[in-house]
Coordinates of C-alpha atoms in Angstrom, one line a residue:
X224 CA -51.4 35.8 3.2
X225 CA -52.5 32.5 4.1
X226 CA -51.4 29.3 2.5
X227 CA -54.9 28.1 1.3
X228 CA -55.0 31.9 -0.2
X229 CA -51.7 31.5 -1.8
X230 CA -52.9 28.1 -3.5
X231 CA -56.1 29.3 -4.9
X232 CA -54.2 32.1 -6.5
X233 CA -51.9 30.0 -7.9
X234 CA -54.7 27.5 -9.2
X235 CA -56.8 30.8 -10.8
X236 CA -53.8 32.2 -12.6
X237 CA -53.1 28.7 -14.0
X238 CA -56.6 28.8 -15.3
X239 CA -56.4 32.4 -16.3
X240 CA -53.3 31.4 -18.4
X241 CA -55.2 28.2 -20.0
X242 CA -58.0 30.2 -21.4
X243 CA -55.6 33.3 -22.9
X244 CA -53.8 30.3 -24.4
X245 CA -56.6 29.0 -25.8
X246 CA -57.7 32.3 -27.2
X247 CA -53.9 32.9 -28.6
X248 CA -53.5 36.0 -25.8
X249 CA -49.8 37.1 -25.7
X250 CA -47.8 36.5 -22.7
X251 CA -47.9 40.3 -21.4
X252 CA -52.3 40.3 -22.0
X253 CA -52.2 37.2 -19.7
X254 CA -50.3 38.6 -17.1
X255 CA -52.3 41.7 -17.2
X256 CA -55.5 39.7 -16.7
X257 CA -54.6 37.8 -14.2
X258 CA -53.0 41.1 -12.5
X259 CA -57.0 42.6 -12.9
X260 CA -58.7 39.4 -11.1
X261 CA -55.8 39.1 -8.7
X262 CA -55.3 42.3 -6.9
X263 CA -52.6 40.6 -4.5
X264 CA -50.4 39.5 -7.5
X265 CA -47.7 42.4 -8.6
X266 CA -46.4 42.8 -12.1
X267 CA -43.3 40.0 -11.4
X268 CA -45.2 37.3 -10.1
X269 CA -48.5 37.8 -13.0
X270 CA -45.6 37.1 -15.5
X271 CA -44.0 34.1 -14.3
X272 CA -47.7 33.0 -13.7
X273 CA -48.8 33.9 -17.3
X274 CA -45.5 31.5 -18.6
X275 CA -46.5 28.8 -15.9
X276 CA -43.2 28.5 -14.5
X277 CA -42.6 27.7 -11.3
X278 CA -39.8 29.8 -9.3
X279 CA -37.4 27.1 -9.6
X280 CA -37.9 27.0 -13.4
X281 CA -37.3 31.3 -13.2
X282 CA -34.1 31.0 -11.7
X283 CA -33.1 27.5 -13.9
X284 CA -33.9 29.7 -17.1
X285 CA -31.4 32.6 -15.5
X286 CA -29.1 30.3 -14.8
X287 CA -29.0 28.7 -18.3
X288 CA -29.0 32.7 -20.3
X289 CA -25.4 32.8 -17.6
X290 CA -24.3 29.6 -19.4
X291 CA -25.6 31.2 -22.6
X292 CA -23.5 34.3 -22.5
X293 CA -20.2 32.2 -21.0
X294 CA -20.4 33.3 -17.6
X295 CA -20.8 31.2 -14.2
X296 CA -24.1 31.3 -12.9
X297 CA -24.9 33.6 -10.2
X298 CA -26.2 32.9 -6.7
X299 CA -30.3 33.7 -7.0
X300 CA -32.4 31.5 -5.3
X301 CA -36.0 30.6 -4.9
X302 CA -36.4 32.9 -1.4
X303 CA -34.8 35.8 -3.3
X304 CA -37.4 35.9 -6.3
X305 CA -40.0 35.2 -3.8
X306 CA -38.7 38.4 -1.5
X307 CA -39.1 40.4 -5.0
X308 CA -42.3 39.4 -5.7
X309 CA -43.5 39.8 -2.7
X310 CA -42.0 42.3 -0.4
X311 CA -42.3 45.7 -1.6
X312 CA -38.9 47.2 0.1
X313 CA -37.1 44.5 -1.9
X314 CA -36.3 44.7 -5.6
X315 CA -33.3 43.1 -8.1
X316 CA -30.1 44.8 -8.6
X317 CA -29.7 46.0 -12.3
X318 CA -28.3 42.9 -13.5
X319 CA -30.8 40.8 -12.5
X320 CA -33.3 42.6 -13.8
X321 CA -31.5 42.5 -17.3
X322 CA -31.9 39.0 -16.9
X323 CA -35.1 38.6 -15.4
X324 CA -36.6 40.2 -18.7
X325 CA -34.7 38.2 -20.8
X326 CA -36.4 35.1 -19.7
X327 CA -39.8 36.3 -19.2
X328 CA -39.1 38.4 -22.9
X329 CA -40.7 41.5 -20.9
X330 CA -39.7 45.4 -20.1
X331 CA -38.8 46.2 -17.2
X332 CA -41.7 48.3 -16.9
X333 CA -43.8 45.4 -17.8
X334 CA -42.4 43.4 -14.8
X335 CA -42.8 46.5 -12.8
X336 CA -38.5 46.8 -11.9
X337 CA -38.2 50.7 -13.1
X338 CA -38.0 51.6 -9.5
X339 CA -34.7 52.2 -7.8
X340 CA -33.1 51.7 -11.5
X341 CA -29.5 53.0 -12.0
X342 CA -29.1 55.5 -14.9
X343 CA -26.8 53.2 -16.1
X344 CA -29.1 50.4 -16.7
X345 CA -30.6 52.3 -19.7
X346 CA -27.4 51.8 -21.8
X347 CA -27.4 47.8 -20.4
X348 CA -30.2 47.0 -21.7
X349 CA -29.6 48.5 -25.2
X350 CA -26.9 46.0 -25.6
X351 CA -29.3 43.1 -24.6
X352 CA -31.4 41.5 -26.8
X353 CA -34.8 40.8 -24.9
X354 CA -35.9 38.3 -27.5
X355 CA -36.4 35.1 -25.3
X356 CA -36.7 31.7 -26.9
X357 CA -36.3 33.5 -30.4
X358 CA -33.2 33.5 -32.4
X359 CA -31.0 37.0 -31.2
X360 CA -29.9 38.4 -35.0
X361 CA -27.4 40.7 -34.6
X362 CA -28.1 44.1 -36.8
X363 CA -24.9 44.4 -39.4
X364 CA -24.4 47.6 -40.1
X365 CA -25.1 49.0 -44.0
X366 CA -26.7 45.7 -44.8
X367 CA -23.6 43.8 -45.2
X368 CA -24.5 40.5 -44.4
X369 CA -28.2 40.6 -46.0
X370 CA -28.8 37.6 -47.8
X371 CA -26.4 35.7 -46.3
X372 CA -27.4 32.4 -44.2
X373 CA -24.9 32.0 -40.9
X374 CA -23.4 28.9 -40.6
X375 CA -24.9 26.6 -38.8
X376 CA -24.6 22.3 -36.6
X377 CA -27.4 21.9 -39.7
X378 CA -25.9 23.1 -42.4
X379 CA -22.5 21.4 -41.3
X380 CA -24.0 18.1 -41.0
X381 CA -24.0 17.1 -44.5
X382 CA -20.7 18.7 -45.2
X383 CA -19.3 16.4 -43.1
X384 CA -20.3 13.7 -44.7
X385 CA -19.2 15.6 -47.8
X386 CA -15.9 15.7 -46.8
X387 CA -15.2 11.9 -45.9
X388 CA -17.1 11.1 -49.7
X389 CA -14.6 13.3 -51.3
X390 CA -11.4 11.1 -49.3
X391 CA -13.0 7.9 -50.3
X392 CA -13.1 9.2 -53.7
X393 CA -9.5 10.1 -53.4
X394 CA -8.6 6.0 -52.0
X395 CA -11.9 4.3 -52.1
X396 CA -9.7 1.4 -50.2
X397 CA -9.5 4.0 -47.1
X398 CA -6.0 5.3 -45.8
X399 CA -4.9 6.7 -41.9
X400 CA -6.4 9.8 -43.1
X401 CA -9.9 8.1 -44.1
X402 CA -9.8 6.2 -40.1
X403 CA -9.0 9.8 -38.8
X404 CA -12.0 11.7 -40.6
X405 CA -14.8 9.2 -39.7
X406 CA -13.2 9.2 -36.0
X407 CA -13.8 13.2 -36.1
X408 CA -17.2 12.3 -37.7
X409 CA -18.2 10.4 -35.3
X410 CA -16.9 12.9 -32.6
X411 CA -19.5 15.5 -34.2
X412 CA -22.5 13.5 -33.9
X413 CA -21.7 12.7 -30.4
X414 CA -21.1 16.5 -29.4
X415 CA -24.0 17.7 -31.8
X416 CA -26.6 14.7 -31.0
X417 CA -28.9 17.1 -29.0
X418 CA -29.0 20.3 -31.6
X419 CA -30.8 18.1 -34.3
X420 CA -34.2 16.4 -34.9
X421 CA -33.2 12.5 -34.2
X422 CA -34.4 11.7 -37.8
X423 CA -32.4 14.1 -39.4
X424 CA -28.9 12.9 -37.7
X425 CA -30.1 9.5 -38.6
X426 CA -30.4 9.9 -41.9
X427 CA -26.6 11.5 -41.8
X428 CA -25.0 8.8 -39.9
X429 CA -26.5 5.9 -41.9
X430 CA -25.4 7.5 -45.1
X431 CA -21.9 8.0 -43.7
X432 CA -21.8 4.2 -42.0
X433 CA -23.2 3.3 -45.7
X434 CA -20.0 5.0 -47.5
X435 CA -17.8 3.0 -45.5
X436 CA -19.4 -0.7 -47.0
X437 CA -16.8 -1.0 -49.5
X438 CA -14.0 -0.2 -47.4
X439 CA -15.0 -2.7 -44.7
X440 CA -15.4 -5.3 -47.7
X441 CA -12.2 -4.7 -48.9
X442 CA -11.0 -6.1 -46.1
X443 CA -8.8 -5.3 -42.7
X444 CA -5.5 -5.3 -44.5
X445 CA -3.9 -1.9 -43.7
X446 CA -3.7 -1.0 -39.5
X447 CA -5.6 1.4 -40.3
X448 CA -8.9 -1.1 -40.7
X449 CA -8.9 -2.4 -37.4
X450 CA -9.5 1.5 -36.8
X451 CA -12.4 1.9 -39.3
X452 CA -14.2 -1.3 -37.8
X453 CA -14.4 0.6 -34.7
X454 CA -15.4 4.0 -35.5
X455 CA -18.4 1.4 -38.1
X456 CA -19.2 0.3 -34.3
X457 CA -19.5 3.5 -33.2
X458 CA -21.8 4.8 -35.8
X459 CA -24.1 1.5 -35.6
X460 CA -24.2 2.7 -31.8
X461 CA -25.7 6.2 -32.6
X462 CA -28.1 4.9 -35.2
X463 CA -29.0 2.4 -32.5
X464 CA -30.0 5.5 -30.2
X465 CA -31.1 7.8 -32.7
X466 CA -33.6 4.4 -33.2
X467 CA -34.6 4.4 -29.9
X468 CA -35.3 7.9 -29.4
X469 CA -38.0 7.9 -32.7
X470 CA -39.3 5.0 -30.8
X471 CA -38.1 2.2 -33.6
X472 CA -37.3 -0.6 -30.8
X473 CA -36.4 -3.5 -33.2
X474 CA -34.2 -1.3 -35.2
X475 CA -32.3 0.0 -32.0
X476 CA -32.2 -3.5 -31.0
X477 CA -30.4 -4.2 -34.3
X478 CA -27.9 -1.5 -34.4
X479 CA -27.0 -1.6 -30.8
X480 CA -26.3 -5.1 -31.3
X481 CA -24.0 -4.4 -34.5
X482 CA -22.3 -2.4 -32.3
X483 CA -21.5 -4.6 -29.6
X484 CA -20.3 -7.1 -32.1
X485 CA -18.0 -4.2 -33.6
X486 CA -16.8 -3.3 -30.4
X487 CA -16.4 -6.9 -29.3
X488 CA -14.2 -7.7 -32.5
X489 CA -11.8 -4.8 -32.4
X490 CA -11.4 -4.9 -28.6
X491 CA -12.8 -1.5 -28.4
X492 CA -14.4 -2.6 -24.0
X493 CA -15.9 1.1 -24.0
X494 CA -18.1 0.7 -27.3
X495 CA -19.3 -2.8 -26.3
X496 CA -20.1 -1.4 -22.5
X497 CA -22.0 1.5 -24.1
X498 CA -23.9 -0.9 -26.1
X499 CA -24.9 -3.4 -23.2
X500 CA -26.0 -0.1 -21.4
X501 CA -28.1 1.3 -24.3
X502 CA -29.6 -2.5 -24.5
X503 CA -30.4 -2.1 -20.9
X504 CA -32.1 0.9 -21.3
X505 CA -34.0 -0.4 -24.5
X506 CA -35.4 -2.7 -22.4
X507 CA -36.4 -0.9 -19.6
X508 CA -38.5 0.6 -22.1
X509 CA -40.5 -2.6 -23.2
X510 CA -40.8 -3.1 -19.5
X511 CA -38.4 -6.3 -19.4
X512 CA -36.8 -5.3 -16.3
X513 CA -34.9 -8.8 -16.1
X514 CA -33.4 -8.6 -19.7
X515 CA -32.5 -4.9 -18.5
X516 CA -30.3 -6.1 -15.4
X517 CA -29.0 -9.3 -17.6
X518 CA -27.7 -6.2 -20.2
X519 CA -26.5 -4.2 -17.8
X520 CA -24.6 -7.0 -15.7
X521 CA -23.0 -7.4 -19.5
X522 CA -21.9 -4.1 -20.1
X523 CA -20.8 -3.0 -16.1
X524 CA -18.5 -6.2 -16.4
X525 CA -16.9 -5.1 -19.9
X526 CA -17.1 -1.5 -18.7
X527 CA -13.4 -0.1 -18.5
X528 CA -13.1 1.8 -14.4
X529 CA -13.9 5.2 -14.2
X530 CA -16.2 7.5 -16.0
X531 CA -17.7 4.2 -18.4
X532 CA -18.2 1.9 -15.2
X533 CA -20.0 5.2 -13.0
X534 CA -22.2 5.6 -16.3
X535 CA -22.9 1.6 -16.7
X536 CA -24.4 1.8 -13.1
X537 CA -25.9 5.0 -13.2
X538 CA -27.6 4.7 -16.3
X539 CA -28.3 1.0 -16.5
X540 CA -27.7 -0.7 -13.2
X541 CA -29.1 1.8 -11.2
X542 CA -32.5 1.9 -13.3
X543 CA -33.1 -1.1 -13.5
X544 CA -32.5 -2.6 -10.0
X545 CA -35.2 0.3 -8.9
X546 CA -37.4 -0.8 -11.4
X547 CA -37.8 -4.2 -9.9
X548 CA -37.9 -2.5 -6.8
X549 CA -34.4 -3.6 -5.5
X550 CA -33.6 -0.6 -3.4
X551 CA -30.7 -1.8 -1.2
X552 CA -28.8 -3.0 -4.4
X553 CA -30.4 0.0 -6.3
X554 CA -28.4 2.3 -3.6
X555 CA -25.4 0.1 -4.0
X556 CA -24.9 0.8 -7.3
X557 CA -25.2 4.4 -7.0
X558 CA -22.4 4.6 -4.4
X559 CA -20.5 2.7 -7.1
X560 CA -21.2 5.4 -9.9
X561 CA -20.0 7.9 -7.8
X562 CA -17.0 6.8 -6.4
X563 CA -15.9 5.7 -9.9
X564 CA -16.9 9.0 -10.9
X565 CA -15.1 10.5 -8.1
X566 CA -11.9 8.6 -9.3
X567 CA -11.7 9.4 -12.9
X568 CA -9.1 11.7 -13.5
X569 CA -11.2 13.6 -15.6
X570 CA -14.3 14.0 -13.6
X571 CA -17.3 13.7 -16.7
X572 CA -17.0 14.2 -20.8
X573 CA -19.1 15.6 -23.2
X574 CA -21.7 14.3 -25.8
X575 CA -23.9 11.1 -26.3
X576 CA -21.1 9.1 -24.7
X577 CA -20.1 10.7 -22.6
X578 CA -21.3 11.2 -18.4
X579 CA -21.8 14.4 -16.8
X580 CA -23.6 15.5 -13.6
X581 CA -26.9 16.9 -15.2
X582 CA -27.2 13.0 -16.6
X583 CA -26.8 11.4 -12.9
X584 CA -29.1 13.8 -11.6
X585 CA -31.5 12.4 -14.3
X586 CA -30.9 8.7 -13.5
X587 CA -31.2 9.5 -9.9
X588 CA -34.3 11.1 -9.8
X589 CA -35.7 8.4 -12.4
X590 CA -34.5 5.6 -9.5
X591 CA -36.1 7.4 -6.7
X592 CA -39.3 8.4 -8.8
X593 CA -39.5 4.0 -9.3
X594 CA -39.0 3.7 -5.6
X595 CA -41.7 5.6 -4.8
X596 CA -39.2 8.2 -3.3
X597 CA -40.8 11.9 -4.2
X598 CA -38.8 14.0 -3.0
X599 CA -35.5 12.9 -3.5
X600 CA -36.8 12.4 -7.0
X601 CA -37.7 16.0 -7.2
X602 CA -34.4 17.7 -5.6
X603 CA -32.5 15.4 -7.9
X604 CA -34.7 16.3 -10.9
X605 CA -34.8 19.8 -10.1
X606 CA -31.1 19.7 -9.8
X607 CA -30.5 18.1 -13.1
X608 CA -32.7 20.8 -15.0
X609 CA -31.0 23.5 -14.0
X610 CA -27.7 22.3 -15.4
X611 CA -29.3 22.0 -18.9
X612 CA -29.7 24.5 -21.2
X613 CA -33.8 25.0 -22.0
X614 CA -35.0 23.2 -24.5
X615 CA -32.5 20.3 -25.3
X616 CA -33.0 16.9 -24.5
X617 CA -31.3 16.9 -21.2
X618 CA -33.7 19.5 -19.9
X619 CA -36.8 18.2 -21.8
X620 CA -35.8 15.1 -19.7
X621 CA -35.3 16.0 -16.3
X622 CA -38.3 18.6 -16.5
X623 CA -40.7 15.9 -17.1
X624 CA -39.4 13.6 -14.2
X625 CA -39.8 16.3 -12.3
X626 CA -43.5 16.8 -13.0
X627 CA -44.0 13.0 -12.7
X628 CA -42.7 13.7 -9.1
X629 CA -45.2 16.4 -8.5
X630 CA -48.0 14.2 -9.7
X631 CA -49.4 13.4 -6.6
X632 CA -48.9 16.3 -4.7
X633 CA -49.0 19.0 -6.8
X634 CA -51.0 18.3 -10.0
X635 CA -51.3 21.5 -11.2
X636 CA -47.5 22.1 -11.1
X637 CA -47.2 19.3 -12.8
X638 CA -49.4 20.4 -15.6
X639 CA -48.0 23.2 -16.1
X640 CA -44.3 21.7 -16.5
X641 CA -45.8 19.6 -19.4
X642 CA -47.4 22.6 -21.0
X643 CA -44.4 24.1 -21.2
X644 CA -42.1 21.5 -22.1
X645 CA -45.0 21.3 -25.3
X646 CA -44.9 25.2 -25.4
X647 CA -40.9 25.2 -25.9
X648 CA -40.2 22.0 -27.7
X649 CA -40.8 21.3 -31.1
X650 CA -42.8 18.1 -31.6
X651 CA -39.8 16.8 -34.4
X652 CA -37.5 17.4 -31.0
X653 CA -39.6 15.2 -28.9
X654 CA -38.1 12.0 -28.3
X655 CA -39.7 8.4 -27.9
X656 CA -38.6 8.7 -24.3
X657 CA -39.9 12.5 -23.9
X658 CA -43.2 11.3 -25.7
X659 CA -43.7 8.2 -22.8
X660 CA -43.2 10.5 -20.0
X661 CA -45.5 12.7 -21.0
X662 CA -48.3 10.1 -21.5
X663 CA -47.4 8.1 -18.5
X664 CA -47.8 11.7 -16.5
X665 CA -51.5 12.2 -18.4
X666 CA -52.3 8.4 -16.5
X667 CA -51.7 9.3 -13.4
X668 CA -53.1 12.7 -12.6
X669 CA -56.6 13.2 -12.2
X670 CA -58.6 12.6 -15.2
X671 CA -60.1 16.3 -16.5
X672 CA -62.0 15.7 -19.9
X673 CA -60.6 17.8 -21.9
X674 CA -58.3 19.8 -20.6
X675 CA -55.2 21.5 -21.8
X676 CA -52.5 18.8 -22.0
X677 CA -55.1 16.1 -22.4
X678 CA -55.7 17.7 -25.8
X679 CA -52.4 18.7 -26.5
X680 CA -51.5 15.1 -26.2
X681 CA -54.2 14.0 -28.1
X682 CA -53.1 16.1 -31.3
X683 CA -49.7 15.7 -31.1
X684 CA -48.1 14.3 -34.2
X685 CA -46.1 11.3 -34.1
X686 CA -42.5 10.7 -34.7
X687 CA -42.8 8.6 -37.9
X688 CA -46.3 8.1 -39.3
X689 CA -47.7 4.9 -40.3
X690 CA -46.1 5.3 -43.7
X691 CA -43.0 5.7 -42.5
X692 CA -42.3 9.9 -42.8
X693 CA -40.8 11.8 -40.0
X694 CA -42.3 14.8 -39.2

């Protein structure tokens, strides 16, 4: 098949898919249209067209169900689906195709993969749970657990807060104990920041800074205050993000600047490096690029060695020097984030503080994307979704990078990454930044009155309406 040919069927599926969306078609009537106007496409290949993913997005989405289920993700690649979809003497092993119609949320006679099946498979897939992108209940067995709700990050959110309001009753002038629980709260937001809506954790860790008031007005005293000051910091450094991601600038501005001043006071270097770096990055936003290097010059020079000075120049150095188109020292920074990186005993940490490699990837591909660098914006983007699980933040992030990448090049691909970021993410999940990147990708591919995403855009509800309200 030809490469023009293989284009045009990939451009008439992608406008097959469109208008079954558009008529509310199921996944599995899609695949079997475009499978009766496409007479080359088999079953495998009309699916992953009818979900408009890409094959690096099949094998990301396997990758992450691995992760998922605890295990290390295997070794499929892009040629091997390819060889499946298209060569007729090649076909996935059982396992893979247990996992193949877990993320397409298929049969395996759907997908056509009955052939060459071990009798064994039969049992396999009566332990999985082909429910993809829905919760997986597990069935109880005599109804003992109807009526019951599992416990969930949501439903332990205000419980936490809870918990410390029940100490501070107990010594409304806090205690070791009282420095120790908001610590662990603190900790939880951090871990948990990407499994809730932004305005729901906001809500949580305001009221929770809030409850500590009269404990920071009653003065340091104890050893322990010195302690509570900080973890204040920390929680004015969350809201300050939580701010920024429902797009309130001016309040981010606010808390992120309480926390600096927290973390400046009690000596806490890390908190008041964070802060400069969220700064930086708030400005980035607002498109003062000089402000953005003056805050992350601040924080890179408070920034403790290691994992907080690889983050301070990957996340806000880096960024910013390619936005005002400073590549040489754009580069240099890099190498510094990852030899810092490299010497850190502990490699990368956890949460909304911490640095891993998925987030690099990210900052990478955002510095490369500024320098008019496509590709390596692309591999790095590509890289950095398929670390994240689908549908959180991370992955939200890096998937719309990537299409921004494509843009030029391959518009429709591009489209079709945005469709399904919209398809798989709640709009009360979006964040400010998620929100610009998909608007700024609307500006620069070719204007289409009307089309899908143009629409999609067009109707999506904001973050916080003019009244104030979160979604």
């Amino acid at each position: 098949m030809t490469r023009s040919r293989r284009s045009q069927i990939q451009r008439e599926a992608a406008q097959i898919r469109m208008r079954g969306q558009r008529r509310q078609h199921g996944t599995a009537h899609i695949a079997s249209t475009i499978r009766d106007a496409l007479g080359e496409v088999n079953a495998l290949e009309a699916w992953r067209f009818a979900l408009g993913w890409s094959r690096a997005q099949t094998v990301a989405q396997i990758a992450g169900l691995y992760r998922a289920d605890g295990l290390l993700p295997p070794g499929l690649s892009e040629p091997m689906l390819c060889r499946w979809e298209h060569d007729g003497s090649e076909r996935p092993g059982p396992e893979y195709t247990v996992m193949l119609c877990r993320a397409y949320g298929a049969s395996p006679e759907q997908l056509g993969l009955v052939r060459g099946l071990a009798p064994h498979t039969d049992a396999l897939f009566g332990r999985a749970v082909i429910r993809y992108g829905r919760p997986e209940m597990t069935a109880y067995p005599n109804g003992s657990w109807e009526g019951m709700e599992p416990m969930t990050t949501a439903a332990g959110l205000p419980a936490v807060r809870e918990s410390l309001h029940l100490t501070l009753l107990a010594d409304p002038q806090g205690s070791v104990g009282t420095a120790e629980l908001v610590e662990a709260a603190v900790e939880h937001y951090a871990l948990n920041y990407s499994k809730h809506p932004p305005q729901i954790l906001f809500d949580e860790v305001r009221q929770v800074r809030q409850l500590l008031t009269p404990v920071l007005q009653a003065g340091p005293g104890a050893s322990y205050g010195a302690d509570i000051q900080r973890q204040v910091g920390w929680l004015s450094a969350l809201l300050g993000n939580l701010a920024f991601h429902l797009d309130d600038l001016t309040g981010a501005r606010t808390h992120l600047s309480a926390a600096a001043a927290w973390g400046e006071r009690t000596g806490d270097v890390r908190l008041a490096a964070w802060a400069w770096g969220a700064h930086s990055m708030v400005a980035r936003t607002t498109g003062r690029y000089d402000t953005a290097l003056a805050h992350a010059e601040r924080g890179a020079r408070l920034a403790p060695s290691g994992l907080v000075r690889a983050q301070l120049h990957a996340w806000a150095l880096l960024p910013a020097l390619a936005r005002l188109q400073r590549a040489d020292d754009a580069d240099q920074a890099l190498r510094t984030a990852l030899s810092e990186l490299e010497a850190d005993p502990s490699g990368t940490a956890p949460g909304r503080f911490g640095f891993d490699e998925p987030e690099l990837n990210l900052h990478q591909a955002e510095a490369h994307l500024a320098l008019g660098r496509h590709q390596q914006a692309r591999a790095r983007a590509e890289a950095s979704a398929a670390s994240c699980p689908a549908g959180t933040g991370g992955w939200t992030a890096a998937t719309l990078v990537l299409a921004q990448a494509e843009a030029v090049d391959s518009p429709q691909d591009a489209v079709q990454r945005a469709l399904h970021v919209l398809d798989r993410v709640p709009a009360a999940r979006l964040r400010s930044t998620a929100r610009t990147r998909l608007h700024d990708l609307a500006r620069v591919l070719p204007a289409v009155p009307g089309s899908e995403l143009t629409e999609r855009l067009r109707t999506l509800p904001t973050a916080i309406d003019h009244h104030g309200h979160a979604l």
